[in-house]
Amino acid sequence: MNFGDEIYRQKFEDMYKEYNVALRSVAYRCNVPSEEIEDIIHDTFLAYARSDYSMELPEEEMRKLLTRILRNRCIDYHRSVKRHGCCSMDDAWYHQEEFLDADKGQEMVEDLISNEKCRAILKEIDQMPKNWKEIVVLKMLEGRPTDEVCRILNISEKACYSRIARIRKYLDKLIKDDNWP
């Protein structure tokens, strides 16, 4: 999106005014605390702008796309809270009886291991060839429809499905490797 162009800037402002309230409602229904909603809304619109989506999309398509981006941001927020919550070591947390409970302790260890594997997977994705990395980001992480991914990358559906299959096979083999984190 070309923000230097006054027409685009005005269309973006109009889009923001039109969908801001509805997106706040969606974020609230996704259990995002009210003090975090503003940041998530801004993040949603910035993601839309950075991805070079057309400002000429039909209203219904634009609404669906913004809602999908927002829901992904809400999921990211909750994952972040969960991830940081399990690593918190403030006084109130580790003096609680549940901290001393063996089952809770095992659950915490499993969460930490899970977070370590997630970081390792993200590192592995970051080191993938560009054509694989693009598919992972667009299809697997952002959850975009296959036809949209094909349009963005200018590839056929067959090529898209083939890459996804190879990537999944590669990641599956990696995860099952005992020597891998």
Tab-separated table of N, CA and C in Angstrom:
chain	number	residue	atom	x	y	z
A	1	MET	N	0.849	-1.171	0.000
A	1	MET	CA	0.000	0.000	0.000
A	1	MET	C	0.895	1.234	0.000
A	2	ASN	N	0.552	2.194	-0.777
A	2	ASN	CA	1.351	3.402	-0.908
A	2	ASN	C	0.748	4.501	-0.041
A	3	PHE	N	1.273	4.670	1.187
A	3	PHE	CA	0.719	5.671	2.089
A	3	PHE	C	1.097	7.086	1.680
A	4	GLY	N	2.066	7.217	0.775
A	4	GLY	CA	2.416	8.533	0.272
A	4	GLY	C	1.313	9.102	-0.609
A	5	ASP	N	0.484	8.249	-1.148
A	5	ASP	CA	-0.622	8.643	-2.006
A	5	ASP	C	-1.818	9.023	-1.124
A	6	GLU	N	-2.288	10.227	-1.273
A	6	GLU	CA	-3.388	10.749	-0.445
A	6	GLU	C	-4.669	9.935	-0.605
A	7	ILE	N	-4.920	9.422	-1.787
A	7	ILE	CA	-6.130	8.626	-2.026
A	7	ILE	C	-6.088	7.347	-1.187
A	8	TYR	N	-4.946	6.648	-1.192
A	8	TYR	CA	-4.801	5.432	-0.393
A	8	TYR	C	-4.926	5.737	1.095
A	9	ARG	N	-4.296	6.812	1.511
A	9	ARG	CA	-4.348	7.196	2.927
A	9	ARG	C	-5.791	7.440	3.344
A	10	GLN	N	-6.543	8.134	2.515
A	10	GLN	CA	-7.938	8.423	2.842
A	10	GLN	C	-8.775	7.143	2.876
A	11	LYS	N	-8.539	6.239	1.916
A	11	LYS	CA	-9.266	4.969	1.899
A	11	LYS	C	-8.943	4.146	3.140
A	12	PHE	N	-7.685	4.175	3.551
A	12	PHE	CA	-7.284	3.429	4.744
A	12	PHE	C	-7.947	4.015	5.988
A	13	GLU	N	-7.962	5.340	6.089
A	13	GLU	CA	-8.629	5.990	7.221
A	13	GLU	C	-10.116	5.659	7.237
A	14	ASP	N	-10.745	5.663	6.074
A	14	ASP	CA	-12.167	5.324	5.990
A	14	ASP	C	-12.406	3.877	6.425
A	15	MET	N	-11.523	2.991	5.978
A	15	MET	CA	-11.633	1.583	6.365
A	15	MET	C	-11.491	1.460	7.881
A	16	TYR	N	-10.536	2.155	8.458
A	16	TYR	CA	-10.313	2.111	9.895
A	16	TYR	C	-11.568	2.573	10.651
A	17	LYS	N	-12.130	3.688	10.216
A	17	LYS	CA	-13.325	4.223	10.881
A	17	LYS	C	-14.504	3.259	10.764
A	18	GLU	N	-14.628	2.634	9.595
A	18	GLU	CA	-15.770	1.754	9.356
A	18	GLU	C	-15.703	0.457	10.158
A	19	TYR	N	-14.514	-0.143	10.289
A	19	TYR	CA	-14.399	-1.473	10.898
A	19	TYR	C	-13.849	-1.473	12.318
A	20	ASN	N	-13.387	-0.348	12.802
A	20	ASN	CA	-12.766	-0.271	14.116
A	20	ASN	C	-13.679	-0.803	15.225
A	21	VAL	N	-14.895	-0.338	15.297
A	21	VAL	CA	-15.820	-0.730	16.371
A	21	VAL	C	-16.174	-2.211	16.272
A	22	ALA	N	-16.449	-2.682	15.068
A	22	ALA	CA	-16.809	-4.096	14.898
A	22	ALA	C	-15.646	-4.998	15.304
A	23	LEU	N	-14.429	-4.609	14.953
A	23	LEU	CA	-13.265	-5.418	15.310
A	23	LEU	C	-13.020	-5.404	16.819
A	24	ARG	N	-13.301	-4.286	17.463
A	24	ARG	CA	-13.195	-4.233	18.930
A	24	ARG	C	-14.145	-5.247	19.565
A	25	SER	N	-15.316	-5.331	19.024
A	25	SER	CA	-16.305	-6.279	19.533
A	25	SER	C	-15.810	-7.721	19.380
A	26	VAL	N	-15.221	-8.019	18.237
A	26	VAL	CA	-14.687	-9.368	17.998
A	26	VAL	C	-13.557	-9.653	18.988
A	27	ALA	N	-12.655	-8.694	19.179
A	27	ALA	CA	-11.540	-8.882	20.118
A	27	ALA	C	-12.056	-9.097	21.535
A	28	TYR	N	-13.077	-8.358	21.908
A	28	TYR	CA	-13.665	-8.519	23.234
A	28	TYR	C	-14.258	-9.923	23.387
A	29	ARG	N	-14.963	-10.403	22.348
A	29	ARG	CA	-15.544	-11.753	22.397
A	29	ARG	C	-14.465	-12.837	22.387
A	30	CYS	N	-13.265	-12.491	21.935
A	30	CYS	CA	-12.138	-13.431	21.956
A	30	CYS	C	-11.381	-13.367	23.284
A	31	ASN	N	-11.998	-12.730	24.278
A	31	ASN	CA	-11.450	-12.651	25.639
A	31	ASN	C	-10.123	-11.906	25.744
A	32	VAL	N	-9.947	-10.912	24.914
A	32	VAL	CA	-8.769	-10.053	25.026
A	32	VAL	C	-9.106	-8.962	26.038
A	33	PRO	N	-8.241	-8.742	27.031
A	33	PRO	CA	-8.516	-7.688	28.018
A	33	PRO	C	-8.652	-6.332	27.344
A	34	SER	N	-9.530	-5.508	27.891
A	34	SER	CA	-9.836	-4.218	27.263
A	34	SER	C	-8.602	-3.344	27.097
A	35	GLU	N	-7.623	-3.448	28.011
A	35	GLU	CA	-6.429	-2.615	27.882
A	35	GLU	C	-5.508	-3.078	26.749
A	36	GLU	N	-5.725	-4.274	26.213
A	36	GLU	CA	-4.907	-4.802	25.120
A	36	GLU	C	-5.586	-4.674	23.754
A	37	ILE	N	-6.885	-4.434	23.757
A	37	ILE	CA	-7.657	-4.428	22.505
A	37	ILE	C	-7.142	-3.373	21.525
A	38	GLU	N	-6.847	-2.192	22.014
A	38	GLU	CA	-6.377	-1.107	21.135
A	38	GLU	C	-5.128	-1.534	20.351
A	39	ASP	N	-4.175	-2.145	21.051
A	39	ASP	CA	-2.943	-2.582	20.385
A	39	ASP	C	-3.229	-3.648	19.329
A	40	ILE	N	-4.116	-4.574	19.652
A	40	ILE	CA	-4.431	-5.649	18.720
A	40	ILE	C	-5.162	-5.104	17.491
A	41	ILE	N	-6.032	-4.140	17.695
A	41	ILE	CA	-6.744	-3.509	16.569
A	41	ILE	C	-5.735	-2.814	15.647
A	42	HIS	N	-4.838	-2.033	16.231
A	42	HIS	CA	-3.827	-1.340	15.426
A	42	HIS	C	-2.953	-2.342	14.680
A	43	ASP	N	-2.579	-3.412	15.374
A	43	ASP	CA	-1.768	-4.457	14.761
A	43	ASP	C	-2.492	-5.086	13.569
A	44	THR	N	-3.787	-5.256	13.691
A	44	THR	CA	-4.597	-5.830	12.614
A	44	THR	C	-4.566	-4.946	11.373
A	45	PHE	N	-4.797	-3.665	11.561
A	45	PHE	CA	-4.787	-2.750	10.421
A	45	PHE	C	-3.388	-2.613	9.810
A	46	LEU	N	-2.366	-2.632	10.649
A	46	LEU	CA	-1.004	-2.574	10.120
A	46	LEU	C	-0.676	-3.827	9.309
A	47	ALA	N	-1.129	-4.980	9.778
A	47	ALA	CA	-0.898	-6.224	9.032
A	47	ALA	C	-1.588	-6.147	7.670
A	48	TYR	N	-2.785	-5.603	7.645
A	48	TYR	CA	-3.511	-5.427	6.381
A	48	TYR	C	-2.705	-4.539	5.438
A	49	ALA	N	-2.201	-3.430	5.968
A	49	ALA	CA	-1.452	-2.475	5.138
A	49	ALA	C	-0.139	-3.071	4.644
A	50	ARG	N	0.565	-3.769	5.520
A	50	ARG	CA	1.863	-4.344	5.146
A	50	ARG	C	1.732	-5.444	4.106
A	51	SER	N	0.613	-6.123	4.094
A	51	SER	CA	0.430	-7.249	3.182
A	51	SER	C	-0.022	-6.822	1.798
A	52	ASP	N	-0.136	-5.545	1.585
A	52	ASP	CA	-0.509	-5.001	0.277
A	52	ASP	C	-1.840	-5.533	-0.243
A	53	TYR	N	-2.804	-5.704	0.658
A	53	TYR	CA	-4.137	-6.064	0.196
A	53	TYR	C	-4.743	-4.850	-0.498
A	54	SER	N	-5.586	-5.108	-1.438
A	54	SER	CA	-6.202	-4.028	-2.199
A	54	SER	C	-7.213	-3.272	-1.346
A	55	MET	N	-7.253	-1.970	-1.545
A	55	MET	CA	-8.269	-1.147	-0.879
A	55	MET	C	-9.568	-1.187	-1.687
A	56	GLU	N	-9.552	-1.893	-2.797
A	56	GLU	CA	-10.714	-1.973	-3.668
A	56	GLU	C	-11.501	-3.268	-3.451
A	57	LEU	N	-11.164	-4.032	-2.415
A	57	LEU	CA	-11.905	-5.269	-2.155
A	57	LEU	C	-13.364	-4.955	-1.872
A	58	PRO	N	-14.260	-5.863	-2.244
A	58	PRO	CA	-15.657	-5.665	-1.866
A	58	PRO	C	-15.775	-5.611	-0.339
A	59	GLU	N	-16.750	-4.898	0.142
A	59	GLU	CA	-16.907	-4.665	1.587
A	59	GLU	C	-16.922	-5.966	2.380
A	60	GLU	N	-17.650	-6.950	1.908
A	60	GLU	CA	-17.761	-8.232	2.618
A	60	GLU	C	-16.402	-8.939	2.692
A	61	GLU	N	-15.646	-8.911	1.602
A	61	GLU	CA	-14.321	-9.547	1.579
A	61	GLU	C	-13.360	-8.834	2.528
A	62	MET	N	-13.408	-7.509	2.523
A	62	MET	CA	-12.542	-6.729	3.395
A	62	MET	C	-12.869	-7.028	4.863
A	63	ARG	N	-14.139	-7.106	5.189
A	63	ARG	CA	-14.567	-7.403	6.560
A	63	ARG	C	-14.077	-8.786	6.983
A	64	LYS	N	-14.239	-9.772	6.100
A	64	LYS	CA	-13.801	-11.137	6.413
A	64	LYS	C	-12.287	-11.189	6.628
A	65	LEU	N	-11.563	-10.517	5.761
A	65	LEU	CA	-10.109	-10.524	5.840
A	65	LEU	C	-9.629	-9.853	7.127
A	66	LEU	N	-10.182	-8.691	7.449
A	66	LEU	CA	-9.808	-8.004	8.685
A	66	LEU	C	-10.153	-8.848	9.913
A	67	THR	N	-11.304	-9.513	9.880
A	67	THR	CA	-11.702	-10.366	11.001
A	67	THR	C	-10.753	-11.539	11.148
A	68	ARG	N	-10.346	-12.140	10.034
A	68	ARG	CA	-9.404	-13.265	10.085
A	68	ARG	C	-8.061	-12.816	10.655
A	69	ILE	N	-7.582	-11.668	10.210
A	69	ILE	CA	-6.317	-11.140	10.725
A	69	ILE	C	-6.444	-10.873	12.219
A	70	LEU	N	-7.556	-10.258	12.623
A	70	LEU	CA	-7.770	-9.948	14.035
A	70	LEU	C	-7.814	-11.216	14.882
A	71	ARG	N	-8.535	-12.222	14.428
A	71	ARG	CA	-8.612	-13.466	15.201
A	71	ARG	C	-7.230	-14.101	15.352
A	72	ASN	N	-6.412	-14.043	14.310
A	72	ASN	CA	-5.050	-14.550	14.415
A	72	ASN	C	-4.245	-13.753	15.441
A	73	ARG	N	-4.442	-12.440	15.474
A	73	ARG	CA	-3.757	-11.595	16.466
A	73	ARG	C	-4.233	-11.940	17.882
A	74	CYS	N	-5.510	-12.223	18.038
A	74	CYS	CA	-6.047	-12.612	19.351
A	74	CYS	C	-5.444	-13.940	19.808
A	75	ILE	N	-5.344	-14.887	18.884
A	75	ILE	CA	-4.729	-16.183	19.202
A	75	ILE	C	-3.272	-15.966	19.605
A	76	ASP	N	-2.560	-15.128	18.852
A	76	ASP	CA	-1.163	-14.829	19.187
A	76	ASP	C	-1.064	-14.216	20.584
A	77	TYR	N	-1.988	-13.316	20.899
A	77	TYR	CA	-1.983	-12.678	22.215
A	77	TYR	C	-2.141	-13.732	23.313
A	78	HIS	N	-3.130	-14.610	23.165
A	78	HIS	CA	-3.370	-15.626	24.194
A	78	HIS	C	-2.200	-16.595	24.308
A	79	ARG	N	-1.586	-16.937	23.203
A	79	ARG	CA	-0.393	-17.800	23.256
A	79	ARG	C	0.730	-17.103	23.998
A	80	SER	N	0.896	-15.829	23.737
A	80	SER	CA	1.941	-15.059	24.397
A	80	SER	C	1.707	-14.993	25.903
A	81	VAL	N	0.470	-14.755	26.298
A	81	VAL	CA	0.141	-14.706	27.722
A	81	VAL	C	0.419	-16.055	28.372
A	82	LYS	N	0.020	-17.122	27.701
A	82	LYS	CA	0.249	-18.457	28.253
A	82	LYS	C	1.746	-18.736	28.354
A	83	ARG	N	2.483	-18.379	27.317
A	83	ARG	CA	3.921	-18.637	27.296
A	83	ARG	C	4.616	-17.868	28.411
A	84	HIS	N	4.298	-16.603	28.559
A	84	HIS	CA	4.951	-15.810	29.595
A	84	HIS	C	4.428	-16.165	30.979
A	85	GLY	N	3.188	-16.597	31.048
A	85	GLY	CA	2.613	-16.972	32.336
A	85	GLY	C	3.296	-18.177	32.944
A	86	CYS	N	3.684	-19.158	32.121
A	86	CYS	CA	4.286	-20.368	32.676
A	86	CYS	C	5.728	-20.146	33.097
A	87	CYS	N	6.328	-19.059	32.688
A	87	CYS	CA	7.727	-18.806	33.042
A	87	CYS	C	7.853	-17.769	34.155
A	88	SER	N	6.742	-17.231	34.638
A	88	SER	CA	6.773	-16.211	35.667
A	88	SER	C	7.262	-16.794	36.979
A	89	MET	N	8.165	-16.084	37.626
A	89	MET	CA	8.710	-16.573	38.882
A	89	MET	C	8.584	-15.527	39.977
A	90	ASP	N	7.515	-14.754	39.986
A	90	ASP	CA	7.348	-13.778	41.046
A	90	ASP	C	6.980	-14.490	42.351
A	91	ASP	N	7.137	-13.805	43.488
A	91	ASP	CA	6.952	-14.424	44.803
A	91	ASP	C	5.591	-15.070	44.972
A	92	ALA	N	4.536	-14.410	44.541
A	92	ALA	CA	3.193	-14.952	44.730
A	92	ALA	C	3.025	-16.270	43.999
A	93	TRP	N	3.708	-16.431	42.890
A	93	TRP	CA	3.532	-17.634	42.084
A	93	TRP	C	4.220	-18.836	42.693
A	94	TYR	N	5.505	-18.749	43.002
A	94	TYR	CA	6.197	-19.962	43.398
A	94	TYR	C	6.004	-20.347	44.846
A	95	HIS	N	5.335	-19.515	45.638
A	95	HIS	CA	5.027	-19.901	47.019
A	95	HIS	C	3.667	-20.573	47.134
A	96	GLN	N	2.925	-20.630	46.057
A	96	GLN	CA	1.620	-21.267	46.108
A	96	GLN	C	1.777	-22.773	46.263
A	97	GLU	N	0.788	-23.396	46.912
A	97	GLU	CA	0.833	-24.846	47.131
A	97	GLU	C	0.848	-25.611	45.823
A	98	GLU	N	0.159	-25.101	44.814
A	98	GLU	CA	0.110	-25.826	43.546
A	98	GLU	C	1.487	-25.945	42.906
A	99	PHE	N	2.394	-25.016	43.261
A	99	PHE	CA	3.753	-25.110	42.727
A	99	PHE	C	4.441	-26.358	43.277
A	100	LEU	N	4.092	-26.724	44.502
A	100	LEU	CA	4.708	-27.876	45.145
A	100	LEU	C	4.048	-29.183	44.737
A	101	ASP	N	2.887	-29.099	44.101
A	101	ASP	CA	2.165	-30.276	43.645
A	101	ASP	C	2.932	-30.923	42.489
A	102	ALA	N	3.226	-32.211	42.601
A	102	ALA	CA	4.030	-32.917	41.601
A	102	ALA	C	3.383	-32.881	40.224
A	103	ASP	N	2.042	-33.060	40.153
A	103	ASP	CA	1.360	-33.045	38.860
A	103	ASP	C	1.484	-31.678	38.194
A	104	LYS	N	1.307	-30.623	38.981
A	104	LYS	CA	1.431	-29.263	38.437
A	104	LYS	C	2.863	-29.025	37.966
A	105	GLY	N	3.833	-29.512	38.732
A	105	GLY	CA	5.231	-29.358	38.355
A	105	GLY	C	5.525	-30.046	37.037
A	106	GLN	N	4.974	-31.257	36.863
A	106	GLN	CA	5.167	-31.989	35.605
A	106	GLN	C	4.525	-31.237	34.448
A	107	GLU	N	3.349	-30.664	34.711
A	107	GLU	CA	2.647	-29.884	33.682
A	107	GLU	C	3.488	-28.675	33.262
A	108	MET	N	4.117	-28.019	34.242
A	108	MET	CA	4.967	-26.860	33.943
A	108	MET	C	6.166	-27.279	33.104
A	109	VAL	N	6.778	-28.409	33.452
A	109	VAL	CA	7.926	-28.898	32.692
A	109	VAL	C	7.503	-29.196	31.255
A	110	GLU	N	6.328	-29.831	31.078
A	110	GLU	CA	5.837	-30.131	29.729
A	110	GLU	C	5.579	-28.854	28.947
A	111	ASP	N	5.040	-27.816	29.618
A	111	ASP	CA	4.821	-26.532	28.944
A	111	ASP	C	6.139	-25.918	28.498
A	112	LEU	N	7.147	-25.980	29.359
A	112	LEU	CA	8.454	-25.426	29.004
A	112	LEU	C	9.074	-26.189	27.844
A	113	ILE	N	8.953	-27.518	27.853
A	113	ILE	CA	9.473	-28.324	26.748
A	113	ILE	C	8.736	-27.984	25.467
A	114	SER	N	7.416	-27.844	25.577
A	114	SER	CA	6.606	-27.497	24.416
A	114	SER	C	7.040	-26.143	23.842
A	115	ASN	N	7.281	-25.169	24.711
A	115	ASN	CA	7.735	-23.850	24.253
A	115	ASN	C	9.102	-23.941	23.592
A	116	GLU	N	9.970	-24.783	24.139
A	116	GLU	CA	11.292	-24.966	23.551
A	116	GLU	C	11.177	-25.560	22.148
A	117	LYS	N	10.281	-26.540	21.984
A	117	LYS	CA	10.081	-27.143	20.660
A	117	LYS	C	9.501	-26.125	19.683
A	118	CYS	N	8.580	-25.303	20.161
A	118	CYS	CA	8.003	-24.268	19.287
A	118	CYS	C	9.092	-23.320	18.799
A	119	ARG	N	9.956	-22.893	19.701
A	119	ARG	CA	11.049	-22.004	19.295
A	119	ARG	C	11.968	-22.701	18.294
A	120	ALA	N	12.226	-23.985	18.514
A	120	ALA	CA	13.088	-24.737	17.591
A	120	ALA	C	12.428	-24.871	16.220
A	121	ILE	N	11.120	-25.101	16.204
A	121	ILE	CA	10.396	-25.205	14.931
A	121	ILE	C	10.437	-23.866	14.203
A	122	LEU	N	10.190	-22.774	14.925
A	122	LEU	CA	10.238	-21.450	14.297
A	122	LEU	C	11.634	-21.145	13.760
A	123	LYS	N	12.662	-21.552	14.491
A	123	LYS	CA	14.032	-21.364	14.008
A	123	LYS	C	14.255	-22.180	12.734
A	124	GLU	N	13.740	-23.406	12.725
A	124	GLU	CA	13.869	-24.276	11.557
A	124	GLU	C	13.146	-23.663	10.350
A	125	ILE	N	11.958	-23.113	10.586
A	125	ILE	CA	11.191	-22.463	9.513
A	125	ILE	C	11.970	-21.273	8.964
A	126	ASP	N	12.575	-20.516	9.854
A	126	ASP	CA	13.334	-19.341	9.447
A	126	ASP	C	14.514	-19.714	8.550
A	127	GLN	N	15.037	-20.938	8.695
A	127	GLN	CA	16.185	-21.375	7.905
A	127	GLN	C	15.786	-22.121	6.633
A	128	MET	N	14.503	-22.282	6.400
A	128	MET	CA	14.024	-22.987	5.202
A	128	MET	C	14.309	-22.169	3.939
A	129	PRO	N	14.344	-22.842	2.783
A	129	PRO	CA	14.459	-22.101	1.517
A	129	PRO	C	13.280	-21.128	1.375
A	130	LYS	N	13.515	-20.053	0.668
A	130	LYS	CA	12.506	-18.988	0.542
A	130	LYS	C	11.154	-19.517	0.065
A	131	ASN	N	11.139	-20.416	-0.939
A	131	ASN	CA	9.849	-20.886	-1.463
A	131	ASN	C	9.087	-21.732	-0.433
A	132	TRP	N	9.789	-22.415	0.457
A	132	TRP	CA	9.112	-23.157	1.529
A	132	TRP	C	8.638	-22.190	2.617
A	133	LYS	N	9.506	-21.272	2.977
A	133	LYS	CA	9.201	-20.329	4.053
A	133	LYS	C	7.951	-19.502	3.729
A	134	GLU	N	7.831	-19.072	2.472
A	134	GLU	CA	6.660	-18.287	2.063
A	134	GLU	C	5.375	-19.097	2.253
A	135	ILE	N	5.411	-20.372	1.864
A	135	ILE	CA	4.233	-21.234	2.017
A	135	ILE	C	3.896	-21.410	3.495
A	136	VAL	N	4.910	-21.655	4.323
A	136	VAL	CA	4.679	-21.863	5.756
A	136	VAL	C	4.015	-20.636	6.364
A	137	VAL	N	4.551	-19.475	6.062
A	137	VAL	CA	4.012	-18.244	6.647
A	137	VAL	C	2.584	-17.995	6.179
A	138	LEU	N	2.373	-18.026	4.879
A	138	LEU	CA	1.053	-17.685	4.346
A	138	LEU	C	-0.011	-18.739	4.661
A	139	LYS	N	0.311	-19.993	4.448
A	139	LYS	CA	-0.694	-21.057	4.564
A	139	LYS	C	-0.786	-21.610	5.988
A	140	MET	N	0.348	-21.973	6.553
A	140	MET	CA	0.332	-22.682	7.823
A	140	MET	C	0.241	-21.752	9.031
A	141	LEU	N	0.924	-20.626	8.996
A	141	LEU	CA	0.899	-19.725	10.144
A	141	LEU	C	-0.247	-18.711	10.072
A	142	GLU	N	-0.419	-18.095	8.910
A	142	GLU	CA	-1.492	-17.106	8.769
A	142	GLU	C	-2.831	-17.748	8.434
A	143	GLY	N	-2.805	-18.997	7.962
A	143	GLY	CA	-4.042	-19.717	7.671
A	143	GLY	C	-4.811	-19.204	6.469
A	144	ARG	N	-4.117	-18.674	5.505
A	144	ARG	CA	-4.805	-18.154	4.316
A	144	ARG	C	-5.284	-19.304	3.436
A	145	PRO	N	-6.345	-19.084	2.688
A	145	PRO	CA	-6.839	-20.111	1.768
A	145	PRO	C	-5.819	-20.406	0.663
A	146	THR	N	-5.849	-21.624	0.177
A	146	THR	CA	-4.878	-22.065	-0.829
A	146	THR	C	-4.907	-21.184	-2.072
A	147	ASP	N	-6.105	-20.834	-2.552
A	147	ASP	CA	-6.170	-20.020	-3.770
A	147	ASP	C	-5.523	-18.651	-3.573
A	148	GLU	N	-5.644	-18.096	-2.380
A	148	GLU	CA	-5.023	-16.806	-2.094
A	148	GLU	C	-3.492	-16.946	-2.048
A	149	VAL	N	-3.007	-18.020	-1.428
A	149	VAL	CA	-1.564	-18.271	-1.361
A	149	VAL	C	-1.003	-18.427	-2.778
A	150	CYS	N	-1.720	-19.194	-3.605
A	150	CYS	CA	-1.277	-19.398	-4.989
A	150	CYS	C	-1.225	-18.086	-5.759
A	151	ARG	N	-2.214	-17.242	-5.539
A	151	ARG	CA	-2.257	-15.944	-6.212
A	151	ARG	C	-1.087	-15.065	-5.759
A	152	ILE	N	-0.822	-15.027	-4.465
A	152	ILE	CA	0.247	-14.186	-3.932
A	152	ILE	C	1.612	-14.644	-4.441
A	153	LEU	N	1.827	-15.967	-4.431
A	153	LEU	CA	3.129	-16.508	-4.821
A	153	LEU	C	3.232	-16.801	-6.310
A	154	ASN	N	2.112	-16.647	-7.013
A	154	ASN	CA	2.073	-16.902	-8.447
A	154	ASN	C	2.514	-18.340	-8.768
A	155	ILE	N	1.879	-19.299	-8.068
A	155	ILE	CA	2.160	-20.721	-8.296
A	155	ILE	C	0.834	-21.451	-8.484
A	156	SER	N	0.907	-22.660	-9.006
A	156	SER	CA	-0.304	-23.458	-9.189
A	156	SER	C	-0.702	-24.118	-7.864
A	157	GLU	N	-1.961	-24.562	-7.780
A	157	GLU	CA	-2.412	-25.264	-6.587
A	157	GLU	C	-1.624	-26.547	-6.381
A	158	LYS	N	-1.315	-27.224	-7.473
A	158	LYS	CA	-0.553	-28.461	-7.387
A	158	LYS	C	0.815	-28.199	-6.751
A	159	ALA	N	1.477	-27.122	-7.169
A	159	ALA	CA	2.778	-26.771	-6.601
A	159	ALA	C	2.640	-26.427	-5.112
A	160	CYS	N	1.573	-25.717	-4.779
A	160	CYS	CA	1.325	-25.341	-3.389
A	160	CYS	C	1.139	-26.591	-2.522
A	161	TYR	N	0.251	-27.495	-2.951
A	161	TYR	CA	-0.001	-28.713	-2.186
A	161	TYR	C	1.244	-29.586	-2.089
A	162	SER	N	2.023	-29.629	-3.141
A	162	SER	CA	3.254	-30.413	-3.149
A	162	SER	C	4.244	-29.875	-2.113
A	163	ARG	N	4.412	-28.555	-2.082
A	163	ARG	CA	5.323	-27.951	-1.111
A	163	ARG	C	4.834	-28.173	0.317
A	164	ILE	N	3.534	-28.018	0.516
A	164	ILE	CA	2.975	-28.232	1.854
A	164	ILE	C	3.241	-29.663	2.316
A	165	ALA	N	3.039	-30.624	1.433
A	165	ALA	CA	3.279	-32.032	1.783
A	165	ALA	C	4.745	-32.258	2.138
A	166	ARG	N	5.656	-31.699	1.344
A	166	ARG	CA	7.090	-31.866	1.629
A	166	ARG	C	7.476	-31.187	2.940
A	167	ILE	N	6.929	-30.013	3.174
A	167	ILE	CA	7.234	-29.277	4.412
A	167	ILE	C	6.721	-30.056	5.622
A	168	ARG	N	5.489	-30.536	5.551
A	168	ARG	CA	4.921	-31.304	6.676
A	168	ARG	C	5.726	-32.574	6.938
A	169	LYS	N	6.114	-33.252	5.875
A	169	LYS	CA	6.904	-34.470	6.017
A	169	LYS	C	8.246	-34.143	6.674
A	170	TYR	N	8.870	-33.062	6.226
A	170	TYR	CA	10.146	-32.634	6.787
A	170	TYR	C	10.004	-32.296	8.278
A	171	LEU	N	9.002	-31.481	8.616
A	171	LEU	CA	8.803	-31.086	10.018
A	171	LEU	C	8.432	-32.289	10.886
A	172	ASP	N	7.599	-33.178	10.348
A	172	ASP	CA	7.204	-34.376	11.090
A	172	ASP	C	8.422	-35.238	11.409
A	173	LYS	N	9.280	-35.426	10.429
A	173	LYS	CA	10.500	-36.212	10.625
A	173	LYS	C	11.400	-35.532	11.657
A	174	LEU	N	11.496	-34.233	11.583
A	174	LEU	CA	12.318	-33.464	12.504
A	174	LEU	C	11.806	-33.602	13.941
A	175	ILE	N	10.512	-33.466	14.117
A	175	ILE	CA	9.910	-33.532	15.446
A	175	ILE	C	10.062	-34.921	16.055
A	176	LYS	N	9.973	-35.952	15.226
A	176	LYS	CA	10.080	-37.323	15.728
A	176	LYS	C	11.521	-37.743	16.013
A	177	ASP	N	12.486	-36.956	15.569
A	177	ASP	CA	13.898	-37.261	15.807
A	177	ASP	C	14.201	-37.098	17.298
A	178	ASP	N	14.734	-38.147	17.906
A	178	ASP	CA	15.024	-38.134	19.348
A	178	ASP	C	16.128	-37.141	19.717
A	179	ASN	N	17.002	-36.823	18.798
A	179	ASN	CA	18.108	-35.916	19.077
A	179	ASN	C	17.740	-34.452	18.898
A	180	TRP	N	16.548	-34.216	18.404
A	180	TRP	CA	16.086	-32.844	18.185
A	180	TRP	C	15.408	-32.345	19.441
A	181	PRO	N	15.497	-31.047	19.759
A	181	PRO	CA	14.929	-30.542	21.027
A	181	PRO	C	13.556	-30.943	21.327
